[in-house]
Amino acid sequence: MTQQFDLFTANGTASAKVTGSSALKRHSQAALSEEDMVRHLQETGRYRILRKLEPRSVTGSERPGFPLKGLILDTETTGLNHRKDEIIEIGAVAFAFDEHGCIGDVLGVYGGLRQPSMPILAEITRLTGITDEMVAGQMIDLDQLGALVDPTDLIIAHNAGFDRPFCEAFSPTFVNKAWACSVSEIDWSARGFEGTKLGYLIGQAGHFHEGHRAVDDCFALLEVLAQDGGGPGRTPLGELYEASQRSRVRIFAENSPFDMKDHLKGRGYRWSDGSDGRPKSWWIELEEDALDDELRYLRSEIYRWDEADPPIKRLTAFDRFKA
């Protein structure tokens, strides 16, 4: 007789059973079924299973019904300042989708490293896993990358305010394109997510992946954007695409009284020192339908002058997230 441990008892505890060799064989075969193990653990209500994210295959042809082309893009850089720091890796995943946010086929993938003009800091290597040895002699192939960027209707980045300035400083290929931000233009909390970092999102979506390499992060974001939200237009991608079609307004509280700065800051205004070409002032970006209310606030609470006319700039996806 052979002893074995049955880990799947009704009361959830391990118990020793004496069985015959035939019973042991049947039980071992059942225990080797990965899907059975996963299903059993989930049914107990005490376990949450994360599946390793498997990148979607690239198809050689497009299915009908997905007329739009998207590009998920991620960069790794030598620092945070696009004016002096450099891109050391770009990853891109091109895909087809429809106006409801349903994803069709993956149309192309590009990943490339680039040797910067200065050695990579140890802190950057710790964050990205990219070393000087890895990028030595490497260049990003702009022809291959451009072949994915050119037909794209919408470039998506998880923090487009960071990636777009770096990409536009790197190549004019990215300049006249519509961009969307999967951090700021999707209401993740309303969807039950506890944070906006990609690691949080992919984990709560039931997956794990090897993070912080550009192409891996692109595929991870694609799966998060594809999550079923309960009907047409309810996927995160559908919400993001809809947001990208709306114009927004940026209001500059130029020449506002100095003693009102704390009021403006508390309302969500940010300071621009004028070095980036914007007016030297506090500013805020809003949905266009909030413009009238915000102007009333500025005129009554900040300027205290009914004729105050602060500068306003209307933004589309072609303008947003620029430096």
C-alpha positions as a printed NumPy array, in Angstrom:
array([[  0.   ,   0.   ,   0.   ],
       [  1.149,   3.551,  -0.709],
       [  0.624,   6.683,   1.332],
       [ -0.167,  10.018,  -0.319],
       [ -1.362,  13.466,   0.752],
       [ -4.688,  14.632,  -0.597],
       [ -4.488,  18.463,  -0.647],
       [ -8.012,  18.891,  -1.968],
       [-10.2  ,  17.715,   0.924],
       [-13.624,  19.158,   1.569],
       [-12.56 ,  21.008,   4.712],
       [ -9.472,  22.498,   3.074],
       [ -6.895,  20.605,   5.227],
       [ -4.343,  18.057,   4.124],
       [ -4.979,  14.472,   5.24 ],
       [ -3.132,  11.207,   4.674],
       [ -4.971,   8.46 ,   2.866],
       [ -4.045,   4.9  ,   2.136],
       [ -4.926,   3.96 ,  -1.404],
       [ -4.195,   1.291,  -3.91 ],
       [ -1.823,   1.831,  -6.803],
       [ -4.677,   2.225,  -9.318],
       [ -6.392,   4.91 ,  -7.224],
       [ -3.063,   6.699,  -6.82 ],
       [ -2.55 ,   6.684, -10.564],
       [ -6.016,   8.109, -11.222],
       [ -5.55 ,  10.816,  -8.589],
       [ -2.082,  11.764,  -9.898],
       [ -3.409,  12.13 , -13.42 ],
       [ -6.209,  14.401, -12.206],
       [ -3.818,  16.451, -10.079],
       [ -1.656,  17.113, -13.136],
       [ -4.48 ,  18.967, -14.863],
       [ -3.568,  22.605, -14.522],
       [ -7.064,  23.836, -15.298],
       [ -8.584,  21.534, -12.671],
       [ -6.182,  22.82 , -10.023],
       [ -6.872,  26.432, -10.93 ],
       [-10.631,  25.883, -10.946],
       [-10.572,  24.116,  -7.571],
       [ -8.533,  26.845,  -5.909],
       [-10.761,  29.588,  -7.291],
       [-13.934,  27.794,  -6.216],
       [-12.773,  27.745,  -2.592],
       [-12.959,  31.548,  -2.562],
       [ -9.65 ,  31.676,  -0.69 ],
       [ -7.306,  32.045,  -3.628],
       [ -6.774,  34.477,  -6.451],
       [ -4.925,  33.078,  -9.456],
       [ -2.634,  35.205, -11.619],
       [ -1.853,  33.802, -15.04 ],
       [  1.363,  34.659, -16.84 ],
       [  0.594,  37.044, -19.646],
       [  1.226,  35.468, -23.027],
       [  1.772,  38.083, -25.757],
       [ -0.725,  37.934, -28.594],
       [  0.519,  36.594, -31.902],
       [  1.207,  38.945, -34.773],
       [ -1.106,  38.246, -37.708],
       [ -0.19 ,  38.655, -41.34 ],
       [ -3.647,  39.863, -42.38 ],
       [ -6.365,  42.053, -40.891],
       [ -9.857,  40.819, -40.112],
       [-12.743,  43.   , -41.313],
       [-14.668,  44.981, -38.732],
       [-11.687,  46.652, -37.044],
       [-11.035,  49.752, -39.148],
       [ -8.94 ,  51.742, -36.663],
       [ -5.226,  51.325, -36.016],
       [ -3.73 ,  51.838, -32.593],
       [ -0.164,  51.789, -31.359],
       [  0.783,  51.138, -27.748],
       [  4.168,  52.691, -27.108],
       [  6.567,  52.635, -24.176],
       [  9.979,  54.189, -23.677],
       [ 12.828,  53.685, -21.246],
       [ 15.047,  56.717, -20.774],
       [ 18.167,  57.929, -18.975],
       [ 16.096,  60.316, -16.827],
       [ 12.935,  62.385, -16.551],
       [ 13.832,  65.519, -18.545],
       [ 13.175,  65.196, -22.264],
       [ 15.379,  68.222, -22.957],
       [ 18.569,  66.628, -21.666],
       [ 17.874,  62.921, -21.068],
       [ 17.694,  60.322, -23.825],
       [ 15.666,  57.333, -24.938],
       [ 17.485,  54.018, -24.441],
       [ 14.644,  51.698, -25.438],
       [ 11.414,  51.927, -27.405],
       [  8.747,  49.248, -27.542],
       [  5.668,  49.4  , -29.768],
       [  2.73 ,  47.096, -30.442],
       [  0.437,  47.959, -33.369],
       [ -3.114,  46.594, -33.389],
       [ -6.506,  47.014, -35.025],
       [ -9.649,  48.014, -33.12 ],
       [-13.141,  49.374, -33.603],
       [-14.875,  52.474, -32.251],
       [-16.306,  50.512, -29.313],
       [-12.836,  49.571, -28.122],
       [-12.914,  45.94 , -29.238],
       [ -9.452,  44.777, -30.256],
       [ -8.852,  42.836, -33.457],
       [ -5.423,  41.594, -34.486],
       [ -1.894,  42.57 , -33.493],
       [ -0.412,  43.979, -36.683],
       [  3.209,  44.474, -35.751],
       [  5.737,  44.687, -32.937],
       [  8.961,  46.65 , -32.605],
       [ 11.496,  46.712, -29.806],
       [ 14.849,  48.412, -30.   ],
       [ 17.669,  49.577, -27.748],
       [ 19.784,  52.687, -28.205],
       [ 23.183,  53.675, -26.876],
       [ 22.958,  57.132, -25.23 ],
       [ 25.693,  59.751, -25.337],
       [ 26.467,  59.266, -21.627],
       [ 26.778,  56.162, -19.411],
       [ 23.517,  54.893, -17.903],
       [ 23.16 ,  55.726, -14.225],
       [ 23.008,  52.843, -11.76 ],
       [ 19.553,  53.983, -10.626],
       [ 18.238,  53.786, -14.2  ],
       [ 19.694,  50.304, -14.596],
       [ 18.   ,  49.272, -11.366],
       [ 14.633,  50.567, -12.609],
       [ 14.83 ,  49.356, -16.204],
       [ 17.245,  46.434, -16.145],
       [ 19.12 ,  48.055, -19.037],
       [ 22.916,  48.229, -18.772],
       [ 25.63 ,  49.985, -20.768],
       [ 26.691,  46.598, -22.11 ],
       [ 23.194,  45.921, -23.457],
       [ 22.985,  49.181, -25.417],
       [ 26.588,  49.3  , -26.659],
       [ 26.492,  49.965, -30.394],
       [ 22.681,  49.714, -30.525],
       [ 20.47 ,  52.039, -32.574],
       [ 16.692,  52.278, -32.925],
       [ 15.603,  51.451, -36.478],
       [ 13.469,  54.439, -37.427],
       [ 12.363,  52.816, -40.691],
       [ 10.892,  49.799, -38.89 ],
       [  9.401,  51.948, -36.155],
       [  8.028,  54.466, -38.635],
       [  6.279,  51.689, -40.566],
       [  4.178,  51.079, -37.451],
       [  3.703,  54.735, -36.491],
       [  2.731,  56.195, -39.88 ],
       [ -0.65 ,  54.415, -40.377],
       [ -1.635,  54.774, -36.721],
       [ -4.842,  56.604, -35.827],
       [ -4.019,  56.801, -32.122],
       [ -0.791,  56.37 , -30.161],
       [ -1.408,  55.182, -26.6  ],
       [  1.11 ,  55.545, -23.785],
       [  0.757,  54.791, -20.093],
       [  1.699,  58.35 , -19.083],
       [  1.686,  60.109, -22.433],
       [  2.826,  63.342, -20.783],
       [  6.176,  61.609, -20.271],
       [  6.52 ,  59.532, -23.439],
       [  5.279,  62.021, -26.036],
       [  7.876,  64.765, -25.355],
       [ 10.699,  62.21 , -25.433],
       [  9.428,  60.678, -28.682],
       [  8.918,  64.015, -30.417],
       [ 12.399,  65.165, -29.385],
       [ 13.763,  61.902, -30.772],
       [ 12.023,  61.842, -34.171],
       [  9.533,  63.979, -36.154],
       [  7.719,  60.702, -36.951],
       [  5.708,  61.19 , -33.766],
       [  4.86 ,  64.896, -34.06 ],
       [  1.65 ,  65.07 , -36.089],
       [ -0.102,  62.121, -34.483],
       [ -3.027,  61.82 , -32.089],
       [ -1.98 ,  60.654, -28.623],
       [ -3.949,  59.266, -25.687],
       [ -2.962,  58.589, -22.092],
       [ -4.138,  55.357, -20.471],
       [ -3.384,  56.782, -17.015],
       [ -5.319,  60.049, -17.054],
       [ -8.049,  59.413, -19.656],
       [ -9.558,  56.237, -18.162],
       [-11.466,  56.23 , -14.874],
       [ -9.763,  53.171, -13.417],
       [-11.233,  53.62 ,  -9.939],
       [-14.766,  53.456, -11.366],
       [-13.763,  50.124, -12.874],
       [-12.717,  48.77 ,  -9.489],
       [ -8.965,  49.182,  -9.857],
       [ -7.016,  50.34 ,  -6.821],
       [ -4.274,  52.223,  -8.652],
       [ -3.115,  53.333, -12.076],
       [  0.371,  51.837, -12.159],
       [  0.628,  49.204, -14.846],
       [  1.657,  46.548, -12.329],
       [ -1.528,  47.147, -10.307],
       [ -3.717,  47.092, -13.397],
       [ -2.32 ,  43.91 , -14.886],
       [ -2.44 ,  42.163, -11.498],
       [ -6.066,  43.08 , -10.868],
       [ -6.864,  41.96 , -14.414],
       [ -5.668,  38.474, -13.428],
       [ -2.196,  38.413, -14.979],
       [  1.46 ,  38.925, -14.18 ],
       [  4.264,  39.787, -16.572],
       [  7.931,  40.613, -16.77 ],
       [  7.693,  44.349, -16.289],
       [  9.862,  47.333, -17.149],
       [ 10.984,  46.161, -20.577],
       [  9.25 ,  48.217, -23.208],
       [  7.634,  45.577, -25.437],
       [  6.544,  43.497, -22.427],
       [  4.832,  46.538, -20.923],
       [  3.113,  47.284, -24.236],
       [  1.607,  43.792, -24.42 ],
       [  0.581,  44.023, -20.763],
       [ -1.232,  47.306, -21.367],
       [ -2.961,  45.847, -24.419],
       [ -4.511,  43.113, -22.26 ],
       [ -5.65 ,  45.602, -19.634],
       [ -7.252,  47.807, -22.291],
       [ -9.066,  44.786, -23.7  ],
       [-10.825,  43.878, -20.439],
       [-14.531,  43.265, -20.943],
       [-16.454,  46.037, -19.241],
       [-19.95 ,  44.69 , -19.788],
       [-20.975,  45.821, -23.247],
       [-20.087,  47.825, -26.379],
       [-17.953,  50.836, -25.63 ],
       [-17.329,  49.686, -22.092],
       [-13.804,  48.31 , -22.474],
       [-11.063,  50.587, -21.142],
       [ -9.916,  51.06 , -24.728],
       [-13.414,  52.16 , -25.712],
       [-13.429,  54.721, -22.912],
       [ -9.969,  55.917, -23.904],
       [-10.841,  56.259, -27.58 ],
       [-13.991,  58.217, -26.732],
       [-11.968,  60.558, -24.507],
       [ -9.437,  61.095, -27.281],
       [-12.207,  62.356, -29.58 ],
       [-13.194,  65.146, -27.194],
       [-11.457,  68.5  , -27.143],
       [-10.283,  70.003, -23.87 ],
       [ -9.39 ,  73.521, -22.821],
       [ -6.374,  74.861, -21.002],
       [ -6.968,  78.051, -19.046],
       [ -4.055,  80.276, -18.034],
       [ -4.736,  82.448, -14.987],
       [ -2.297,  85.036, -16.3  ],
       [ -1.621,  88.075, -14.105],
       [ -3.611,  86.587, -11.243],
       [ -2.956,  88.237,  -7.852],
       [ -0.015,  86.701,  -6.024],
       [ -1.992,  86.218,  -2.829],
       [ -4.432,  83.966,  -4.75 ],
       [ -1.789,  81.35 ,  -5.59 ],
       [ -2.798,  78.994,  -2.772],
       [ -6.437,  79.156,  -3.879],
       [ -5.445,  78.283,  -7.446],
       [ -3.151,  75.493,  -6.341],
       [ -5.876,  74.037,  -4.141],
       [ -8.251,  74.016,  -7.108],
       [ -5.818,  71.992,  -9.217],
       [ -3.93 ,  74.715, -11.077],
       [ -0.267,  74.138, -11.88 ],
       [  2.495,  76.677, -12.275],
       [  4.316,  77.335, -15.547],
       [  7.458,  79.447, -15.42 ],
       [  7.167,  80.284, -19.116],
       [ 10.272,  78.339, -20.157],
       [  8.248,  75.821, -22.177],
       [  6.523,  78.432, -24.34 ],
       [  3.364,  78.63 , -22.244],
       [  2.348,  81.872, -20.538],
       [  4.077,  82.441, -17.218],
       [  1.087,  81.737, -15.01 ],
       [ -1.003,  79.21 , -13.127],
       [ -2.96 ,  76.962, -15.488],
       [ -5.489,  74.135, -15.518],
       [ -6.813,  71.729, -18.155],
       [-10.51 ,  70.84 , -18.206],
       [-13.246,  69.278, -20.283],
       [-14.672,  71.888, -22.634],
       [-18.114,  71.803, -20.989],
       [-16.492,  72.988, -17.717],
       [-15.086,  76.15 , -19.292],
       [-17.903,  78.556, -18.43 ],
       [-17.995,  77.546, -14.766],
       [-14.238,  77.916, -14.445],
       [-14.261,  81.361, -16.022],
       [-16.977,  82.428, -13.572],
       [-14.81 ,  81.187, -10.697],
       [-11.754,  83.09 , -11.92 ],
       [-13.669,  86.307, -12.476],
       [-15.503,  86.242,  -9.151],
       [-12.931,  84.652,  -6.808],
       [ -9.496,  85.363,  -8.292],
       [ -9.558,  88.496, -10.471],
       [-12.74 ,  89.948,  -8.921],
       [-13.418,  91.665, -12.207],
       [-16.271,  90.613, -14.495],
       [-14.382,  91.519, -17.669],
       [-11.305,  89.417, -16.926],
       [-10.398,  87.4  , -20.014],
       [ -7.624,  84.874, -19.245],
       [ -5.936,  83.153, -22.208],
       [ -7.542,  79.893, -23.314],
       [ -6.143,  77.173, -25.543],
       [ -8.295,  74.41 , -27.007],
       [ -6.607,  71.033, -27.28 ],
       [ -7.312,  67.883, -29.267],
       [ -5.511,  64.55 , -29.157],
       [ -3.084,  66.023, -31.679],
       [ -2.067,  68.711, -29.163],
       [ -2.389,  67.061, -25.764],
       [  0.61 ,  65.767, -23.821],
       [  3.089,  67.799, -25.854],
       [  6.025,  69.34 , -24.005]])
